[in-house]
Short mmCIF file of C-alpha atoms in Angstrom, two decimals:
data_model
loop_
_atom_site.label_atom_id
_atom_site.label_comp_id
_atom_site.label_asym_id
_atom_site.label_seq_id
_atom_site.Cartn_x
_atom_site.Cartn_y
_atom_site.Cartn_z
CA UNK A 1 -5.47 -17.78 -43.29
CA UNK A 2 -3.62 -15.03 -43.88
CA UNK A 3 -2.84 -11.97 -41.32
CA UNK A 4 -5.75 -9.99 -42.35
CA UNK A 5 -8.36 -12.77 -42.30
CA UNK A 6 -6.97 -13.00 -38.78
CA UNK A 7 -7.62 -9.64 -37.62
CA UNK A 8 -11.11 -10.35 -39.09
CA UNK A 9 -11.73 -12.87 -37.19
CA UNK A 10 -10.67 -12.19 -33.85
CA UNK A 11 -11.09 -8.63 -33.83
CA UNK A 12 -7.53 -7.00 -33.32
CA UNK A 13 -6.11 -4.75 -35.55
CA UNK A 14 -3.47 -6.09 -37.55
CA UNK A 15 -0.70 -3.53 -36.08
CA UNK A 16 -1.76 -5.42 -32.81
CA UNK A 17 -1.38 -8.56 -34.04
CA UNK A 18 2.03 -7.48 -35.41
CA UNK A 19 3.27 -6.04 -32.19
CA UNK A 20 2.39 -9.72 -30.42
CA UNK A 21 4.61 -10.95 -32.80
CA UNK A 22 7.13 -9.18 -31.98
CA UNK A 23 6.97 -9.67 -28.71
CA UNK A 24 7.13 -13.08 -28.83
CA UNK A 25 3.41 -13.46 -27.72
CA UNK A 26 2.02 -15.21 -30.97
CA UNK A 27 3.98 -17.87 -32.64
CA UNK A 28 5.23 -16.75 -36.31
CA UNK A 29 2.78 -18.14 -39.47
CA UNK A 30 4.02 -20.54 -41.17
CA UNK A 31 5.73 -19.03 -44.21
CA UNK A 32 4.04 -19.22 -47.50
CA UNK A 33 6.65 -16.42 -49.44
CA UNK A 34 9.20 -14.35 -48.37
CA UNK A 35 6.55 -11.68 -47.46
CA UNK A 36 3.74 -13.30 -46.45
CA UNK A 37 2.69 -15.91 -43.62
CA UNK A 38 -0.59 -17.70 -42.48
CA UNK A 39 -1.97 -18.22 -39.53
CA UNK A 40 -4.23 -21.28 -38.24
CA UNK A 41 -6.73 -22.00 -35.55
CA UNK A 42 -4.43 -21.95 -32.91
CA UNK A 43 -3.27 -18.63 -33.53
CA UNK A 44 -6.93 -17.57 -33.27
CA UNK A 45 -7.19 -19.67 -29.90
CA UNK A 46 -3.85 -18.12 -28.85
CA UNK A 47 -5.28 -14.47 -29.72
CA UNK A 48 -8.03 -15.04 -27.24
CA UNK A 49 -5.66 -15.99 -24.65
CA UNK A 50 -3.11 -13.16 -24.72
CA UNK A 51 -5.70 -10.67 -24.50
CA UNK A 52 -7.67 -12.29 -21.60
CA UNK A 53 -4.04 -11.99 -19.88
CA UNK A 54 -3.29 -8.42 -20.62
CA UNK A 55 -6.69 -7.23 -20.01
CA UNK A 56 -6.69 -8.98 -16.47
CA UNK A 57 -3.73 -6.60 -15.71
CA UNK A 58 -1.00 -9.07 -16.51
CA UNK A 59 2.22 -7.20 -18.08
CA UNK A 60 3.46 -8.17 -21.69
CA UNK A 61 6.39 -10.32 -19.95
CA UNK A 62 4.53 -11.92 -17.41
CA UNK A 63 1.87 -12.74 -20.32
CA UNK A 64 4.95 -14.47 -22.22
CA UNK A 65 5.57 -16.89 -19.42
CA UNK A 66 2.09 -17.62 -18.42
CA UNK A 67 1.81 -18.44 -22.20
CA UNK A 68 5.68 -20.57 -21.90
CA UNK A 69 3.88 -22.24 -18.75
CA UNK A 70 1.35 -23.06 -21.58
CA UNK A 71 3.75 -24.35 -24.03
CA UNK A 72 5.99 -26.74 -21.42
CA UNK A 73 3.94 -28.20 -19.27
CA UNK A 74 6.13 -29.26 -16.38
CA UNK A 75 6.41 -33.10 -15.72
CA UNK A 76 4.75 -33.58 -12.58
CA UNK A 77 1.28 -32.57 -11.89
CA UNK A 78 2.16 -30.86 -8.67
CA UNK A 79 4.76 -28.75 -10.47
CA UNK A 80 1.89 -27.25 -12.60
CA UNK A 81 0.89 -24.75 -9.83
CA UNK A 82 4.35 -23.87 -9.36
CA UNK A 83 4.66 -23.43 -12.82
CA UNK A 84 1.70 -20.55 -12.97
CA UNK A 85 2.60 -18.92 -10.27
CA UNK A 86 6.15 -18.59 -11.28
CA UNK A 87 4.94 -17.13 -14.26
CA UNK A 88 2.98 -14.53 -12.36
CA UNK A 89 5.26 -13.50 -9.18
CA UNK A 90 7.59 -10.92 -8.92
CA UNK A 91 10.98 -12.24 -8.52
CA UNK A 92 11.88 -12.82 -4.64
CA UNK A 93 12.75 -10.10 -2.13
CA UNK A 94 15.40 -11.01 0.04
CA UNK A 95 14.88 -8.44 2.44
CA UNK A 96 11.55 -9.48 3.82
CA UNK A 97 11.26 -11.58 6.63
CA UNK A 98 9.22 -14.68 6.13
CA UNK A 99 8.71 -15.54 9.74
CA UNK A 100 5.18 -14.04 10.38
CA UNK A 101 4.34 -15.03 6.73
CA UNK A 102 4.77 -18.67 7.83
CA UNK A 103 3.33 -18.45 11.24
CA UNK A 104 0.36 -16.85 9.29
CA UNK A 105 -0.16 -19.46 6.21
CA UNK A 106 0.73 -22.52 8.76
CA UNK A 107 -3.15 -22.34 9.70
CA UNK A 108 -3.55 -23.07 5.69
CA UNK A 109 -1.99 -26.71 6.05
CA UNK A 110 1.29 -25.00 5.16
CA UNK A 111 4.58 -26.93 6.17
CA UNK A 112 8.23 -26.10 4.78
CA UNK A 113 8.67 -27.50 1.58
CA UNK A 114 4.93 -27.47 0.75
CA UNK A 115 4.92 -24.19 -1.74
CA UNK A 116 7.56 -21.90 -3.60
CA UNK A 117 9.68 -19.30 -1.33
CA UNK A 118 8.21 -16.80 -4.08
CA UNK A 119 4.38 -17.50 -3.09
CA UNK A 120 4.94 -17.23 0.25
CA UNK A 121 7.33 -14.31 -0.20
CA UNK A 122 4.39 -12.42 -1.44
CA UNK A 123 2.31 -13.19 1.54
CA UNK A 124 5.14 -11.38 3.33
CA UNK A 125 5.04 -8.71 1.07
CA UNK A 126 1.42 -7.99 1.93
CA UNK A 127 1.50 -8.32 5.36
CA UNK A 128 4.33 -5.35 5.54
CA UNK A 129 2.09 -3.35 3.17
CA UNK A 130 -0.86 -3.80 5.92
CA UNK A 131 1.98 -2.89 8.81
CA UNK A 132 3.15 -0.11 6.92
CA UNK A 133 -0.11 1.42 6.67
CA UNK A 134 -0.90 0.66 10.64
CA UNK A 135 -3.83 -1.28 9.33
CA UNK A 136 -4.49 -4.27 11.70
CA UNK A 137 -6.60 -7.41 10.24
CA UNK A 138 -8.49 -8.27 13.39
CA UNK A 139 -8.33 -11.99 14.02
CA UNK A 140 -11.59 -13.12 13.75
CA UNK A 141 -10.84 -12.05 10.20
CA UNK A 142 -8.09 -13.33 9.42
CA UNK A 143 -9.30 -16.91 10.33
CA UNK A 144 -12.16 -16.35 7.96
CA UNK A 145 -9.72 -15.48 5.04
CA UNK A 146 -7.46 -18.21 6.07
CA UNK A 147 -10.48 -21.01 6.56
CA UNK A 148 -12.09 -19.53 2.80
CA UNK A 149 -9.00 -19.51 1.20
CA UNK A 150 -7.84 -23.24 2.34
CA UNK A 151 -11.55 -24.45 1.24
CA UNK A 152 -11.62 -22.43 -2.45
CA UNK A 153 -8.30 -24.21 -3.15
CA UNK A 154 -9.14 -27.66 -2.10
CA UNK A 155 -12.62 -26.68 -4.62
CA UNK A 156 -9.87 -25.55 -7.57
CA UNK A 157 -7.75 -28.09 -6.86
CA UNK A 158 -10.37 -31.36 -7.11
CA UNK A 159 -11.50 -29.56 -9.94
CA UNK A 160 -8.24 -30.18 -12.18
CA UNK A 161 -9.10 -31.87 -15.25
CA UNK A 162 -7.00 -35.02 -15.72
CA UNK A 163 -8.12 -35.95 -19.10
CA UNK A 164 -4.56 -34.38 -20.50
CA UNK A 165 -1.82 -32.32 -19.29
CA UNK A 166 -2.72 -29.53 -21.68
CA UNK A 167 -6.02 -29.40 -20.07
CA UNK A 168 -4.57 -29.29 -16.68
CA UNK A 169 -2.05 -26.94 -17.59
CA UNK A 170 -4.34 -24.75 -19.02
CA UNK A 171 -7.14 -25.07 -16.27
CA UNK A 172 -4.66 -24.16 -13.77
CA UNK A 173 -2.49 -21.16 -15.25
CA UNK A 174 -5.43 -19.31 -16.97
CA UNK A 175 -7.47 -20.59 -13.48
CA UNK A 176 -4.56 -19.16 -11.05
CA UNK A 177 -4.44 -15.44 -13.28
CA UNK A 178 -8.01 -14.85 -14.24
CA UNK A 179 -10.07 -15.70 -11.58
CA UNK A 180 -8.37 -13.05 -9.39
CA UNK A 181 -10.22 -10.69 -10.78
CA UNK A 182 -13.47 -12.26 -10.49
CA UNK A 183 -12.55 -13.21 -7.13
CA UNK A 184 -11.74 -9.45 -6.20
CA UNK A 185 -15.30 -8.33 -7.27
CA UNK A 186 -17.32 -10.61 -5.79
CA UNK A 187 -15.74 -9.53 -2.15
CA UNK A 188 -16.80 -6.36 -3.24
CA UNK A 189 -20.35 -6.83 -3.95
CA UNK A 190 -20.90 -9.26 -1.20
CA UNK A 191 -18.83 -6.34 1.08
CA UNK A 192 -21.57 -3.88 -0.25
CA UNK A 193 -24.57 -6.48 0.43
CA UNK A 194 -23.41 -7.28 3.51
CA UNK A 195 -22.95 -3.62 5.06
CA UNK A 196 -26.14 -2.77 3.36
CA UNK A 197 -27.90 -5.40 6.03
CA UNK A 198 -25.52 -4.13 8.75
CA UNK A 199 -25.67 -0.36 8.36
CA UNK A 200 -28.55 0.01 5.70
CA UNK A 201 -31.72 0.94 7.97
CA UNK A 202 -29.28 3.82 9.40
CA UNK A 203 -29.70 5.57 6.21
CA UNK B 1 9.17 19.59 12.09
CA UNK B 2 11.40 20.52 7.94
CA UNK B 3 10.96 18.47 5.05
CA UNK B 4 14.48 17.29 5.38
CA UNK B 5 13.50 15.57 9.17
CA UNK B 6 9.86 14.25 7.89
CA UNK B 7 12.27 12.13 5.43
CA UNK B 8 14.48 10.93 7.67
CA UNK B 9 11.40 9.84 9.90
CA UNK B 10 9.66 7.95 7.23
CA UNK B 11 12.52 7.04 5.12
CA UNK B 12 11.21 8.70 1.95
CA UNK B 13 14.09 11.19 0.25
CA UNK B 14 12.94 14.64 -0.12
CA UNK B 15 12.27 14.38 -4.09
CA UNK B 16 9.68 11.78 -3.72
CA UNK B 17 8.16 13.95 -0.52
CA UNK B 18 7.62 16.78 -3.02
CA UNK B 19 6.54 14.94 -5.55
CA UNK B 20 4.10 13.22 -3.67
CA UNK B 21 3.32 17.37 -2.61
CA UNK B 22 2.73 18.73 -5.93
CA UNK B 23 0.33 15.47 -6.61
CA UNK B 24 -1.70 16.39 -3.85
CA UNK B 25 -1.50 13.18 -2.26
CA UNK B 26 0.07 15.40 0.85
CA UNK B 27 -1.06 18.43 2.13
CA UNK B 28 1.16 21.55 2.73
CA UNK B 29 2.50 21.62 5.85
CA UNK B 30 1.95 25.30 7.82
CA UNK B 31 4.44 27.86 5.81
CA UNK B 32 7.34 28.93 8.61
CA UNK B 33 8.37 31.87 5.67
CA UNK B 34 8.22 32.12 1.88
CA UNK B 35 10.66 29.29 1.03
CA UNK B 36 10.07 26.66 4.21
CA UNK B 37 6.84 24.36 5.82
CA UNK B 38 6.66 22.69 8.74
CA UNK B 39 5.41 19.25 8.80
CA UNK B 40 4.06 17.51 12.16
CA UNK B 41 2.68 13.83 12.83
CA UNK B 42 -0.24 13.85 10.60
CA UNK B 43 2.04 13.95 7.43
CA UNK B 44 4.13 11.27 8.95
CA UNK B 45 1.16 8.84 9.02
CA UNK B 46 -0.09 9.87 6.00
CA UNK B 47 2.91 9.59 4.26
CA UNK B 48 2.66 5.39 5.64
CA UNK B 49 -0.38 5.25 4.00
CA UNK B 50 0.44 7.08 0.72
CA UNK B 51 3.51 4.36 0.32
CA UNK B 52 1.54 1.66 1.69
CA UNK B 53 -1.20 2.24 -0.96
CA UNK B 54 1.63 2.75 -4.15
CA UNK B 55 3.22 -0.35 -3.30
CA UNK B 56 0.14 -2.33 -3.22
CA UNK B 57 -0.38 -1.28 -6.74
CA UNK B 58 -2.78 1.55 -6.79
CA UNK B 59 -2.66 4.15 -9.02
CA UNK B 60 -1.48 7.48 -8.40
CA UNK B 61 -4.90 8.85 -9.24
CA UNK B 62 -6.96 6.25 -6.81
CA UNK B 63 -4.81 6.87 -4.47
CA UNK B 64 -5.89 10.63 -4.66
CA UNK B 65 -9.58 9.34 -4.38
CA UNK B 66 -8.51 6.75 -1.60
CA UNK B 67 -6.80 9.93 0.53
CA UNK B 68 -10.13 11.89 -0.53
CA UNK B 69 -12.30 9.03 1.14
CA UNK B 70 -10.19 9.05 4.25
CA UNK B 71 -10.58 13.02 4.29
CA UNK B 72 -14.11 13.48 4.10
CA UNK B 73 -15.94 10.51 4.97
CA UNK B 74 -19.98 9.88 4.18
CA UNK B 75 -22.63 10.72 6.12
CA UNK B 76 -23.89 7.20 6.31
CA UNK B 77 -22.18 4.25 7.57
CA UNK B 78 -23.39 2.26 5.03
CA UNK B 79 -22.27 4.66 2.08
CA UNK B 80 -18.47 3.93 3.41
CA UNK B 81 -17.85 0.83 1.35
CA UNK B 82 -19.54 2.60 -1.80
CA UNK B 83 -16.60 5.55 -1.54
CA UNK B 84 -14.07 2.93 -0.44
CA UNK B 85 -14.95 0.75 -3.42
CA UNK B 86 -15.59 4.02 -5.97
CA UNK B 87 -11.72 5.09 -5.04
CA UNK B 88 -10.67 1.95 -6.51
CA UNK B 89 -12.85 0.86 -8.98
CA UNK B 90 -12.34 1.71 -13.01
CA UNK B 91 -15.17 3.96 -14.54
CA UNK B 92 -18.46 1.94 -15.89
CA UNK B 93 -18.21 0.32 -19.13
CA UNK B 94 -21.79 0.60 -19.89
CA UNK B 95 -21.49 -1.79 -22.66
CA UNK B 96 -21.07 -5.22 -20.69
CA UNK B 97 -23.56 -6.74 -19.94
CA UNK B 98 -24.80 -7.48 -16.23
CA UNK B 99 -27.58 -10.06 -16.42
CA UNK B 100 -24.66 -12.97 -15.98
CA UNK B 101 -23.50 -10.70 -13.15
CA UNK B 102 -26.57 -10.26 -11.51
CA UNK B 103 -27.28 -14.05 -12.04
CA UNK B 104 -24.08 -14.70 -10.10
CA UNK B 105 -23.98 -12.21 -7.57
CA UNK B 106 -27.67 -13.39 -6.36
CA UNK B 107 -26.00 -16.37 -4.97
CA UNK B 108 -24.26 -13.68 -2.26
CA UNK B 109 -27.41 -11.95 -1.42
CA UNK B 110 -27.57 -9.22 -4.06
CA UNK B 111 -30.60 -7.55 -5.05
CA UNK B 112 -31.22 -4.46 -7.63
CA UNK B 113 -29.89 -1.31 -5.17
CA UNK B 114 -27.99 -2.99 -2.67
CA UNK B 115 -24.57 -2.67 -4.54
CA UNK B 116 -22.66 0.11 -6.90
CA UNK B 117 -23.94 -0.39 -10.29
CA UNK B 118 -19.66 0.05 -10.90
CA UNK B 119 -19.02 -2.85 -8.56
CA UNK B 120 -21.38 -5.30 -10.25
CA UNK B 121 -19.46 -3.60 -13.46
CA UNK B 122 -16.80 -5.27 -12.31
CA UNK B 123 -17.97 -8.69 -11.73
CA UNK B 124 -19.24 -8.54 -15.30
CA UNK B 125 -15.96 -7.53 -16.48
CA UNK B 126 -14.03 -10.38 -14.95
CA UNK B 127 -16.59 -12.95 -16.07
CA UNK B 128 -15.85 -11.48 -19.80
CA UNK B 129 -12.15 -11.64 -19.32
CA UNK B 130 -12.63 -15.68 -18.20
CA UNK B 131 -15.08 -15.89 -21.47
CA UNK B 132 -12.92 -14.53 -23.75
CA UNK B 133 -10.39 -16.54 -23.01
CA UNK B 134 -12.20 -19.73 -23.11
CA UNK B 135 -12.33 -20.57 -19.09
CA UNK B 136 -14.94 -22.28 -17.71
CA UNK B 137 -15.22 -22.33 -13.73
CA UNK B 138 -16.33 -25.62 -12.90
CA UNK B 139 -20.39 -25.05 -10.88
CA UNK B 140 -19.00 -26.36 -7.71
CA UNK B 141 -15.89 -23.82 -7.39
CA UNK B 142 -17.90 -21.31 -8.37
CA UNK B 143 -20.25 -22.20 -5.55
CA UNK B 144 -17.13 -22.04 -3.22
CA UNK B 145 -15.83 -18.80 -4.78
CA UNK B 146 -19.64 -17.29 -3.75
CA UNK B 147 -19.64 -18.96 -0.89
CA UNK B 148 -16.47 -17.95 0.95
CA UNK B 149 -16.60 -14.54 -0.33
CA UNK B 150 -19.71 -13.50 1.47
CA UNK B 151 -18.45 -15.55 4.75
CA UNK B 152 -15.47 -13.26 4.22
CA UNK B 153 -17.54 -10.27 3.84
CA UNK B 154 -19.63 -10.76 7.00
CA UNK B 155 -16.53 -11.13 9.05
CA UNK B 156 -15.08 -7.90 8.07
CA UNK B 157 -18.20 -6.31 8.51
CA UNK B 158 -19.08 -7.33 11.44
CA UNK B 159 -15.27 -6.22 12.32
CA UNK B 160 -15.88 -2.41 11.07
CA UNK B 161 -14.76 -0.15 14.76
CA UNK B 162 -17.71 1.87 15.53
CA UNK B 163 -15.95 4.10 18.09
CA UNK B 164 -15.28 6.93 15.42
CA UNK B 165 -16.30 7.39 11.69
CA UNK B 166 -12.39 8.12 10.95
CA UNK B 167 -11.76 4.79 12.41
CA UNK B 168 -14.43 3.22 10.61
CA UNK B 169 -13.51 5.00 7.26
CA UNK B 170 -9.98 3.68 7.75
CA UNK B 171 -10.78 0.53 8.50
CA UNK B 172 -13.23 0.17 5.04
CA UNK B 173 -10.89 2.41 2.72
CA UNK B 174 -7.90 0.37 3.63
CA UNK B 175 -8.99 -2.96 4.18
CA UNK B 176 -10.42 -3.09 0.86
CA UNK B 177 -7.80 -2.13 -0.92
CA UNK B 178 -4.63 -3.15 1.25
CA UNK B 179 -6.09 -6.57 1.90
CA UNK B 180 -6.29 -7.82 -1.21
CA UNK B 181 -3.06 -8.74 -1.96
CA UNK B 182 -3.23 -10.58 1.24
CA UNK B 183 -6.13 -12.36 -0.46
CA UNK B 184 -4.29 -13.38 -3.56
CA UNK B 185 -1.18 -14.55 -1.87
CA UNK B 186 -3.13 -17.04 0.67
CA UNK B 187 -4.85 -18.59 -2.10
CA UNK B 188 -1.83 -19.21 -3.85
CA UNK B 189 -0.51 -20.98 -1.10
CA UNK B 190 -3.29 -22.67 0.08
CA UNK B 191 -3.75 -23.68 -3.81
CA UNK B 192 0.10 -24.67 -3.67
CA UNK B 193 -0.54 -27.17 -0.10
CA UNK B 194 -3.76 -28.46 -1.31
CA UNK B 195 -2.25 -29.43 -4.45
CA UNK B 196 0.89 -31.05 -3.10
CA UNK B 197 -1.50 -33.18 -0.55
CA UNK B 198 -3.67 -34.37 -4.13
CA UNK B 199 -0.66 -34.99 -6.32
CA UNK B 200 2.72 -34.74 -4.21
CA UNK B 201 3.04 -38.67 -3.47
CA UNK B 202 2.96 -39.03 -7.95
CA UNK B 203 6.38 -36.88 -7.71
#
């Protein structure tokens, strides 16, 4: 199909689609004259994709390696993980100290060598945002997120497909960056429904 | 205490001090004559939270709101989490649709009034973003992902200080927002461990 049959069909303008081309986003058409290209199915499929990305709140360049992850699978299945999050962490900050972040995420099964410097890097990163503000996560808490967090991964993780590496790849990049969001509103509602038993016959 | 000492006792240079003045994210300190303020302890903290809140990734104008929150809490104990969560949470898009919300969030408790119409927005937004791009989350993750989230809930609201309303207002505004890159990062590492335990001994 051509560019404009595209646009039709999965609602972005053609400008858009343009600009995702020159970013790198969307593969080039295959060229049928100097001027002109067309598109197939997996452009469409790859459309769908990019724009699930950017409107979670991923950047354009993080989008292009999420969608590289994609692309180039990594060889081993337990590199796949690694793979996403790479694609989705800000590059590592020497500065922080990593101590507390491992005493914190050894409760998760963590040992050294068991997940990237980045990852945990960014646990680090949060728990000096929380220090910064004075804002203590009392420990009865913090056992709950650690004891939810280590049972929704061992749930994500059984839940790999193994039919094919593209499906794997796929269910755990797109899995790792889109759920957040889900994930982020459901604390909130079940925040709201559980102070609402709490606090509600105050009111 | 000058401008000039509030920076070195936070850290922050001068321009961003005034800049974060003219935003109204910090109040005037108490005019000492036409050209100079003085600053005390209260700016101090609030300058932690201010950066604490920026780094974490919220907006410039939630951030206002957040401060607002913190400023003039609720009447009602149980109205905190509403402000908390309205500080942070993008304006309704009133054309998604929440009966897959609803249907989702019943699983944590929910009924029609006990949550923000803007958080259940939310939810319904996310799920789109995972439709669009074609992601399925399997029934029994998404059992977990309910599951865990309203454990987590319950543990941070049974954690809420009662000894003042500030204290509870900090405790909601902050942990809501400051914890959840917290969230993100221990799932990524717990995802990490749990996967190298399923596939680590292919490598």
């Amino acid at each position: 199909m051509r560019i404009s049959e595209l646009s039709t069909q999965t609602g972005m303008t053609v400008p858009t689609i343009k600009y995702y081309l020159r970013e790198g986003l969307l593969p080039e058409g295959e060229r049928s004259s100097p001027t002109q290209a067309t598109y197939g199915d997996k452009h469409v499929e790859r459309l769908r994709v990019i724009r699930a990305l950017l409107d979670a709140g991923v950047s354009i360049a993080e989008t292009r390696r999420v969608l590289t992850a994609l692309d180039e699978p990594p060889e081993h299945s337990y590199d796949l993980l690694g793979t996403a999050h790479a694609a989705i962490t800000p590059p590592l900050d020497v500065a922080l100290d990593l101590n507390e972040a491992e005493r914190i995420v050894s409760a998760l099964g963590w040992k050294p060598g068991t997940c990237d410097l980045a990852v945990l890097n960014e646990v680090a990163r949060a728990v000096e945002g929380l220090e910064r503000a004075g804002f203590v996560v009392p420990d009865a808490v913090m056992r709950e997120y650690l004891a939810s967090m280590r049972r929704i991964a061992d749930a994500e993780i059984a839940g790999v497909p193994t039919e094919s590496p593209e499906a794997a790849v796929r269910y755990v990049v797109l899995g790792s960056v889109l759920v957040e969001p889900l994930l982020l509103a459901l604390r909130r509602v079940a925040q709201q429904v559980s102070s609402w038993e709490r606090f509600g016959s105050e009111g």
